[in-house]
Amino acid sequence: MLLTTEAPAADSDTLAFIDREHKLLIDGDWVPAESGETIDVKNPADGETIATVAAGDKADIDKAVAAARRAFEGGEWPALTASERGRMLWKLADLIEEHLEEFAEIESLDNGKPRAVAAAADVPLAIDLFRYMAGWATKIEGTTIPISVPYMPGAEFHSYTLREPVGVVGQIIPWNFPLLMAAWKLGPALATGCTVVLKIAEETPLSGLRLGHLIQDAGFPDGVVNIVTGYGETAGAALAAHPDVDKVAFTGSTEVGKLIVKAAGETNLKKVSLELGGKSPNVILPDADLSTAIGGAANAIFFNHGQCCCAGSRLFVHKSQFDQVVEGVAEQAKQIKLGPGMHPETGMGPMVSQIQQDRVCGYLESGFAAGAQAVIGGKRAGGEGYFVEPTILVDTKPDMDVIQEEIFGPVVAAVPFEDPDELIAAANDSIYGLAAAVWTRDISKGHRIAKQLRAGTVWINCYNIFDAALPFGGYKQSGWGREMGHEAIDLYTQTKAVTLQF
Ligand code: NAI
Ligand code: MG
């Protein structure tokens, strides 16, 4: 059901921020793009332009990288103690918390997600991440290592390691969780003492820009965090190829992830970490508690309108329960009210952009042409906004695009299985390996299958559980490295071995 596209207006402070002239944050100053070009920012619920932001490109990236380099090499930032860095991160978390409602409204208007979801999930998770990383700043330690050099008999040494910041970091983030993705990237980089050029997504730049102001208020020295809005092909590509960037961290499509690796290889072999696509299997075993598994399967795909890299987009259900589960998930889909994120009754907002709406609908059409059927949904929903109906596909074949490729919309393919061994092979039959889930009352079986699934995250009897302390990242073509948890600290530091001879 599509609600009216009319929704309550946002708070006047939120609207005043959205309305202002948006510039780039470079070396502590807000400056226009060198080219003077701008990008229109749309509310995806109605297609209206709500703001314009600067279209930064290579020239602006060059300035931002130079500022980040200066901030890394000298001045205030490297002179701060770890404790002082930690306190700044904690302060930033407090400031975001003070502006929680404003961020939720910005995310809703810019991305389309329900305001209440942003207020309950996106923003609190971002706050938590900064607090978690604030604690890490003072806990980055090396080790002492006894050595016994065979070609220097009798000589005595003292060897130890230092974990040092990797340097100037370029970070490129997508539009599905704009504030949260900025937090995942900035938190560990700042905890470790790196400096950053953050390229935020052209579709959803507003919360990242708001965050830029709070970063200044939290007291981070000029040039430590530089924020550039701009297109991927220009600003993003320039950052990935920049010879003075020590590391690039990217979240987005696997296709662009490969371009990032190529750019790093062709220039300065900068370090690369990647969070890419997924086609995550969600497995309901015959002994599962269906009263929770059905709701879990709906949440796995419909949360954030399916625009999640870890979306449970392939639902495997035992043949004996297939119809019951599909009906149950369809019933949940029917209850979801489509509408603008700012409407209090909205359960699912629009896709982020017309391009994404067309892309998702293109996948649906290719699935239907290949013989798949929609049990529910299957098309765009009316109005000016970029809505797509929550959709369940059946009668798919393993080689169809809708089974192999990431759709990134509210579309799940339900697939029946009979033999448990074939199930594991089918679940792992993907170029991706980001997440997976299994629903069962048999504890041993749950853990055994968790081991067999080739994915960086496995949920047992739950889905979409995130915490700043849990590492997240992909097997196979879903990425390189892990964000969050202490592994994120490894991504932004490098080891130096120091040896002294007595
Ligand atoms: P994308 O990968 O093109 O964009 C993500 C970020 O990369 C944006 O900031 C963009 O400006 C930047 N970018 C684009 N091209 C670039 C380039 N050549 N060099 C450097 N940076 C570049 O993703 P897009 O086009 O927004 O969505 C396409 C598909 O990607 C989606 O349908 C979905 O399947 C996948 N995707 C996956 C995400 C994830 O969380 N893993 C997030 C967003 C998209
Ligand atoms: Mg793209």
XYZ file of C-alpha atoms and ligand atoms in Angstrom:
547
model
C 0.000 0.000 0.000
C 1.375 3.400 -0.945
C 0.670 6.111 1.581
C 0.199 9.671 0.473
C 3.539 11.258 -0.375
C 2.671 14.053 2.010
C 4.428 13.728 5.329
C 5.014 15.967 8.325
C 7.692 18.585 7.743
C 11.068 18.238 9.400
C 12.123 20.452 12.284
C 12.982 24.020 11.297
C 16.658 23.574 12.314
C 16.942 20.523 10.086
C 15.391 22.405 7.181
C 17.624 25.419 7.791
C 20.684 23.162 7.573
C 19.461 21.451 4.409
C 18.712 24.832 2.825
C 22.092 26.418 3.376
C 24.860 26.579 0.824
C 26.893 23.372 1.092
C 30.624 23.441 0.487
C 33.620 21.155 0.889
C 35.500 20.849 4.181
C 39.172 21.299 3.323
C 41.845 22.162 5.856
C 39.281 23.421 8.363
C 37.529 25.756 5.913
C 34.278 25.320 4.008
C 35.101 26.099 0.385
C 33.234 25.765 -2.923
C 34.411 23.294 -5.566
C 37.206 24.776 -7.697
C 35.047 24.244 -10.781
C 32.039 25.976 -9.207
C 29.911 22.980 -10.245
C 27.149 21.634 -8.015
C 25.049 18.469 -7.622
C 21.301 18.505 -6.967
C 20.247 16.454 -3.953
C 16.800 14.871 -4.255
C 14.237 13.642 -1.788
C 13.612 10.166 -3.203
C 10.068 10.095 -1.816
C 8.925 12.698 -4.361
C 11.879 13.418 -6.656
C 12.056 17.066 -5.524
C 15.431 18.796 -5.261
C 16.008 19.701 -1.609
C 19.578 20.994 -1.719
C 22.601 21.507 -3.903
C 26.084 20.509 -2.855
C 29.481 21.196 -4.360
C 30.637 18.842 -7.113
C 34.221 18.349 -6.037
C 36.612 16.765 -8.524
C 40.323 16.070 -8.925
C 41.400 19.650 -8.149
C 39.527 19.598 -4.835
C 40.775 16.119 -3.983
C 44.333 17.336 -4.578
C 43.799 20.207 -2.131
C 42.162 17.923 0.435
C 44.954 15.333 0.223
C 47.582 18.061 0.627
C 45.763 19.309 3.745
C 45.517 15.788 5.152
C 49.232 15.262 4.468
C 50.197 18.473 6.275
C 47.990 17.527 9.240
C 49.530 14.062 9.389
C 53.144 15.178 9.138
C 53.232 17.966 11.673
C 51.417 20.422 13.905
C 48.719 19.644 16.416
C 47.402 16.203 15.441
C 50.521 14.029 15.730
C 51.375 15.864 18.969
C 48.127 14.827 20.659
C 48.236 11.947 23.102
C 46.181 8.835 22.451
C 43.990 9.825 25.367
C 43.311 13.224 23.817
C 42.373 11.598 20.500
C 40.034 9.275 22.364
C 38.383 12.178 24.188
C 37.766 13.996 20.900
C 36.079 10.922 19.468
C 33.942 10.613 22.587
C 33.028 14.308 22.319
C 32.028 13.777 18.705
C 29.758 10.900 19.789
C 28.141 13.168 22.396
C 27.565 15.891 19.811
C 25.922 13.443 17.398
C 23.722 12.245 20.251
C 22.654 15.834 20.967
C 21.616 16.085 17.306
C 20.125 12.595 17.004
C 16.709 13.737 15.810
C 18.215 16.140 13.307
C 20.393 13.392 11.823
C 17.391 11.044 11.641
C 15.428 13.667 9.703
C 18.329 14.411 7.373
C 18.804 10.691 6.621
C 15.102 10.264 6.017
C 14.800 13.219 3.619
C 18.041 12.488 1.796
C 18.026 8.682 1.638
C 14.305 7.883 1.956
C 14.536 5.591 4.983
C 11.926 5.850 7.759
C 12.865 8.588 10.217
C 12.108 6.277 13.143
C 14.462 3.607 11.790
C 17.273 6.119 11.368
C 16.627 7.360 14.931
C 16.629 3.828 16.358
C 19.384 2.216 14.288
C 21.565 4.344 11.986
C 22.304 7.215 14.348
C 22.710 5.227 17.613
C 24.974 2.738 15.823
C 27.129 5.624 14.582
C 27.327 7.089 18.101
C 28.253 3.689 19.540
C 30.918 3.162 16.917
C 32.642 6.447 17.780
C 32.517 5.592 21.508
C 33.876 2.104 20.884
C 36.719 3.501 18.774
C 37.382 6.256 21.353
C 38.267 3.438 23.755
C 40.677 1.888 21.268
C 42.811 5.021 20.912
C 44.634 4.229 24.191
C 44.860 0.473 23.583
C 46.901 0.253 20.406
C 49.929 -1.726 21.523
C 52.921 -3.480 20.097
C 54.638 -6.571 21.485
C 58.102 -7.459 22.698
C 59.655 -10.339 20.790
C 62.621 -12.470 21.914
C 64.990 -13.003 18.975
C 67.962 -15.331 18.500
C 69.906 -14.293 15.417
C 71.739 -17.439 14.190
C 74.600 -15.613 12.452
C 75.487 -13.514 15.552
C 76.202 -16.013 18.316
C 76.320 -14.432 21.771
C 74.862 -11.073 20.673
C 71.996 -9.672 22.763
C 69.031 -7.733 21.452
C 65.804 -6.113 22.526
C 63.089 -6.252 19.838
C 59.612 -4.836 19.924
C 56.876 -3.749 17.530
C 55.082 -0.417 17.207
C 51.616 -0.105 15.658
C 51.687 3.161 13.749
C 48.965 4.974 11.807
C 49.019 4.107 8.125
C 48.979 7.803 7.175
C 46.707 9.770 4.851
C 43.578 7.753 4.184
C 41.060 8.169 1.371
C 37.610 6.880 2.259
C 34.788 6.428 -0.226
C 31.314 5.600 1.073
C 27.878 4.742 -0.381
C 24.363 6.042 0.192
C 22.563 3.197 1.959
C 23.608 4.174 5.523
C 25.207 7.568 4.916
C 26.029 8.617 8.491
C 26.814 5.106 9.705
C 29.189 4.386 6.836
C 30.999 7.656 7.599
C 31.308 6.508 11.232
C 32.633 3.048 10.304
C 35.305 4.740 8.231
C 36.241 7.746 10.382
C 36.147 6.054 13.803
C 39.127 3.703 13.462
C 41.085 6.126 11.239
C 40.922 8.858 13.896
C 41.464 6.478 16.821
C 44.730 5.357 15.240
C 45.947 8.880 14.365
C 45.471 8.825 10.590
C 44.191 11.832 8.651
C 41.339 11.508 6.207
C 39.826 12.641 2.945
C 36.252 11.352 3.005
C 34.364 11.212 -0.306
C 30.685 10.886 0.511
C 28.046 9.542 -1.872
C 26.609 11.979 -4.391
C 23.077 10.679 -3.700
C 23.153 11.325 0.072
C 25.714 13.960 1.050
C 23.802 15.858 3.742
C 24.443 13.888 6.947
C 28.160 13.658 6.157
C 28.305 17.435 5.738
C 26.411 17.936 9.020
C 28.914 15.576 10.628
C 31.736 17.743 9.268
C 30.493 20.682 11.328
C 30.361 18.533 14.468
C 33.885 17.243 13.791
C 35.035 20.873 13.881
C 33.024 21.478 17.085
C 34.606 18.409 18.693
C 38.006 20.078 18.307
C 39.737 17.974 15.655
C 42.572 20.109 14.219
C 42.232 21.551 10.715
C 43.016 19.119 7.928
C 42.562 15.960 10.019
C 39.180 15.280 8.410
C 38.500 16.703 4.958
C 35.115 16.024 3.365
C 34.553 16.178 -0.363
C 31.189 15.787 -2.071
C 31.356 14.796 -5.712
C 30.787 12.075 -8.239
C 32.502 8.710 -8.094
C 33.995 8.850 -11.570
C 35.689 12.194 -10.827
C 36.265 12.824 -7.108
C 36.200 9.141 -6.101
C 38.505 8.019 -8.900
C 40.952 10.872 -8.174
C 41.162 9.819 -4.543
C 41.725 6.148 -5.399
C 44.486 7.068 -7.846
C 46.146 9.775 -5.745
C 49.888 9.112 -5.353
C 50.043 10.731 -1.905
C 47.219 8.701 -0.332
C 48.602 5.849 1.795
C 45.436 3.812 2.010
C 41.987 3.786 0.470
C 38.957 2.299 2.188
C 35.911 1.755 -0.002
C 32.342 0.585 0.485
C 30.146 0.076 -2.559
C 29.759 -2.128 -5.588
C 32.137 -4.977 -6.400
C 32.512 -3.439 -9.853
C 33.914 -0.169 -8.463
C 35.892 -2.120 -5.833
C 37.855 -3.684 -8.701
C 38.508 -0.207 -10.163
C 39.853 0.933 -6.784
C 42.281 -1.999 -6.678
C 43.369 -1.230 -10.236
C 43.923 2.463 -9.452
C 45.975 1.577 -6.372
C 48.053 -0.889 -8.392
C 48.701 1.568 -11.200
C 49.840 4.377 -8.910
C 51.510 3.951 -5.517
C 50.297 0.506 -4.350
C 48.373 2.190 -1.558
C 46.793 -0.203 0.905
C 43.201 -1.096 0.082
C 40.273 -2.297 2.161
C 36.914 -3.066 0.581
C 33.351 -3.747 1.715
C 31.507 -4.852 -1.396
C 28.338 -6.544 -2.537
C 26.564 -9.622 -1.310
C 23.953 -12.205 -2.188
C 23.460 -13.588 1.246
C 21.769 -16.951 1.852
C 19.210 -17.174 4.633
C 18.494 -20.806 5.487
C 15.408 -22.032 7.358
C 15.856 -25.645 8.491
C 12.830 -27.905 9.074
C 13.310 -27.785 12.857
C 13.311 -23.961 12.998
C 10.858 -22.003 15.108
C 8.859 -20.642 12.199
C 7.177 -18.000 14.325
C 10.514 -16.172 14.541
C 12.118 -17.403 11.308
C 9.386 -15.980 9.068
C 9.641 -12.510 10.604
C 13.417 -12.848 10.473
C 13.328 -13.691 6.775
C 11.159 -10.637 6.074
C 13.474 -8.372 8.085
C 16.519 -9.905 6.369
C 15.399 -8.621 2.971
C 13.036 -5.726 3.631
C 15.137 -3.830 6.202
C 16.402 -0.615 4.586
C 14.339 -1.586 1.509
C 16.813 -4.332 0.684
C 19.541 -1.714 0.169
C 21.927 -3.588 2.442
C 25.117 -5.282 1.364
C 24.187 -8.134 3.733
C 20.503 -8.404 2.694
C 19.149 -11.959 2.963
C 18.266 -12.073 -0.707
C 18.288 -15.865 -1.208
C 15.878 -17.612 1.142
C 16.373 -21.383 1.346
C 13.456 -23.286 2.875
C 12.893 -27.024 3.242
C 10.425 -28.367 0.684
C 8.025 -29.534 3.393
C 7.582 -25.989 4.719
C 8.185 -23.978 1.599
C 4.595 -22.887 0.953
C 3.976 -22.057 4.595
C 7.100 -19.903 4.867
C 6.553 -18.137 1.560
C 2.966 -17.350 2.561
C 4.170 -16.111 5.935
C 6.775 -13.793 4.439
C 4.219 -12.597 1.848
C 1.808 -11.798 4.677
C 4.527 -9.682 6.327
C 5.267 -7.953 3.020
C 1.570 -7.090 2.663
C 1.632 -5.337 6.034
C 4.498 -3.028 5.043
C 3.285 0.475 4.271
C 5.236 2.202 1.522
C 5.614 5.925 1.902
C 7.945 8.834 2.541
C 10.392 8.186 5.340
C 9.065 11.184 7.250
C 5.541 9.676 7.450
C 5.125 8.057 10.896
C 3.344 4.991 9.462
C 5.914 4.283 6.766
C 7.471 0.838 7.010
C 9.420 1.100 3.766
C 10.514 4.213 1.920
C 11.577 4.660 -1.701
C 14.744 3.406 -3.350
C 17.480 6.010 -2.984
C 17.345 7.179 -6.608
C 15.608 6.712 -9.911
C 18.705 4.854 -11.099
C 18.344 2.336 -8.277
C 14.591 2.020 -8.870
C 15.243 1.308 -12.558
C 18.009 -1.110 -11.691
C 15.853 -3.122 -9.287
C 12.942 -3.159 -11.742
C 15.318 -4.226 -14.512
C 16.301 -7.252 -12.416
C 12.629 -8.069 -11.832
C 11.930 -7.949 -15.564
C 14.931 -10.136 -16.346
C 13.757 -12.639 -13.730
C 10.240 -12.763 -15.179
C 11.601 -13.138 -18.711
C 13.644 -16.122 -17.498
C 10.607 -17.772 -15.894
C 10.563 -16.558 -12.290
C 7.205 -15.667 -10.716
C 6.342 -13.032 -8.117
C 4.253 -14.336 -5.223
C 3.800 -10.745 -4.113
C 5.038 -7.404 -5.459
C 7.121 -7.425 -8.610
C 6.914 -3.855 -9.837
C 7.443 -0.199 -9.089
C 4.823 1.456 -6.919
C 3.002 4.583 -8.050
C 3.744 8.240 -7.491
C 6.670 10.517 -8.177
C 8.921 8.777 -5.657
C 11.233 5.885 -6.424
C 9.166 3.147 -4.779
C 9.396 -0.577 -5.458
C 6.980 -3.116 -3.993
C 8.335 -5.662 -1.530
C 8.728 -8.734 -3.699
C 9.098 -12.504 -3.277
C 10.271 -14.465 -6.309
C 9.794 -18.214 -6.754
C 10.450 -20.673 -9.611
C 13.965 -19.333 -10.060
C 16.896 -21.300 -11.519
C 20.424 -21.180 -10.034
C 21.886 -19.471 -13.104
C 19.368 -16.624 -13.296
C 20.654 -13.074 -12.744
C 18.155 -12.659 -9.887
C 19.942 -15.523 -8.076
C 23.531 -14.660 -8.999
C 23.627 -10.857 -8.885
C 23.081 -8.325 -6.146
C 19.712 -6.616 -6.719
C 19.977 -4.167 -3.793
C 16.241 -3.773 -3.446
C 13.321 -5.369 -1.568
C 13.450 -8.550 -3.630
C 13.990 -12.007 -2.152
C 14.195 -15.235 -4.122
C 12.712 -18.154 -2.179
C 14.312 -21.488 -3.105
C 13.161 -24.897 -1.830
C 15.707 -27.544 -0.798
C 15.472 -31.227 0.076
C 18.929 -32.604 0.763
C 20.956 -30.759 3.485
C 24.272 -31.410 1.677
C 22.991 -29.859 -1.521
C 21.732 -26.964 0.555
C 25.228 -25.949 1.677
C 26.550 -26.154 -1.875
C 23.636 -24.045 -3.146
C 24.018 -21.481 -0.348
C 27.739 -21.145 -1.133
C 27.158 -20.993 -4.900
C 27.920 -17.283 -5.208
C 30.820 -15.020 -6.069
C 29.926 -13.204 -2.833
C 30.448 -14.161 0.801
C 29.368 -11.288 2.987
C 26.704 -12.680 5.310
C 24.484 -15.703 5.852
C 21.958 -16.948 8.376
C 20.532 -20.233 9.581
C 17.367 -20.825 11.571
C 17.193 -24.040 13.639
C 16.345 -25.337 17.120
C 19.288 -27.772 16.922
C 22.260 -25.932 18.447
C 24.903 -28.279 17.047
C 23.462 -28.128 13.568
C 23.373 -24.335 13.736
C 27.052 -24.091 14.636
C 28.058 -26.762 12.103
C 26.319 -24.925 9.281
C 27.816 -21.632 10.482
C 31.231 -23.228 9.878
C 30.258 -24.517 6.436
C 28.909 -21.231 5.108
C 31.567 -19.182 3.306
C 30.701 -15.750 4.640
C 32.247 -13.101 6.883
C 29.164 -12.960 9.111
C 26.790 -15.779 10.076
C 23.682 -15.204 12.151
C 21.945 -18.101 13.916
C 18.256 -17.514 14.697
C 18.614 -13.794 14.033
C 19.488 -11.410 11.206
C 20.957 -7.920 10.796
C 22.641 -7.905 14.196
C 25.415 -5.309 14.262
C 27.673 -4.094 16.997
C 30.732 -1.851 16.975
C 32.689 -4.686 18.626
C 31.887 -7.286 15.935
C 34.129 -7.448 12.863
C 32.243 -7.127 9.584
C 33.494 -7.873 6.089
C 33.481 -10.272 3.233
C 34.749 -13.605 2.007
C 35.309 -13.999 -1.736
C 34.339 -10.968 -3.860
C 32.549 -9.301 -0.948
C 35.711 -7.554 0.091
C 39.088 -7.260 1.749
C 39.538 -6.672 5.467
C 37.139 -6.285 8.390
C 35.569 -3.104 9.679
C 34.503 -2.614 13.293
C 35.865 -4.581 16.211
C 39.593 -4.541 16.920
C 40.261 -5.725 13.376
C 39.358 -2.222 12.188
C 42.354 -0.941 14.126
C 44.571 -3.291 12.107
C 43.192 -1.789 8.888
C 44.442 1.673 9.827
C 47.782 0.802 11.409
C 50.974 -0.813 10.224
C 53.597 -2.680 12.196
C 57.134 -1.458 12.679
C 59.706 -3.881 14.111
C 62.417 -2.125 16.186
C 65.595 -3.898 17.302
C 68.290 -2.636 19.658
C 71.563 -4.407 20.256
C 72.780 -4.308 23.836
P 29.071 2.577 -6.447
O 29.972 1.493 -6.031
O 29.188 3.122 -7.832
O 29.204 3.840 -5.445
C 29.661 3.782 -4.126
C 30.618 4.938 -3.869
O 31.708 4.824 -4.778
C 30.020 6.326 -4.114
O 30.583 7.244 -3.211
C 30.492 6.643 -5.516
O 30.569 8.030 -5.766
C 31.861 6.009 -5.534
N 32.351 5.660 -6.870
C 31.634 5.326 -7.977
N 32.447 5.099 -9.013
C 33.703 5.291 -8.576
C 34.985 5.198 -9.188
N 35.131 4.887 -10.472
N 36.085 5.439 -8.409
C 35.959 5.754 -7.124
N 34.768 5.867 -6.497
C 33.653 5.633 -7.209
O 27.590 2.087 -6.195
P 26.226 2.674 -6.805
O 26.423 3.018 -8.250
O 25.751 3.726 -5.911
O 25.280 1.413 -6.683
C 25.403 0.352 -7.629
C 25.300 -0.985 -6.932
O 26.388 -1.126 -6.039
C 24.078 -1.178 -6.060
O 22.968 -1.576 -6.812
C 24.556 -2.241 -5.127
O 24.446 -3.498 -5.753
C 26.016 -1.931 -4.927
N 26.245 -1.176 -3.690
C 26.732 -1.836 -2.606
C 26.881 -1.188 -1.402
C 27.402 -1.876 -0.204
O 27.045 -1.492 0.910
N 28.280 -2.850 -0.327
C 26.497 0.217 -1.237
C 26.054 0.851 -2.450
C 25.922 0.150 -3.615
Mg 27.981 3.538 -9.480
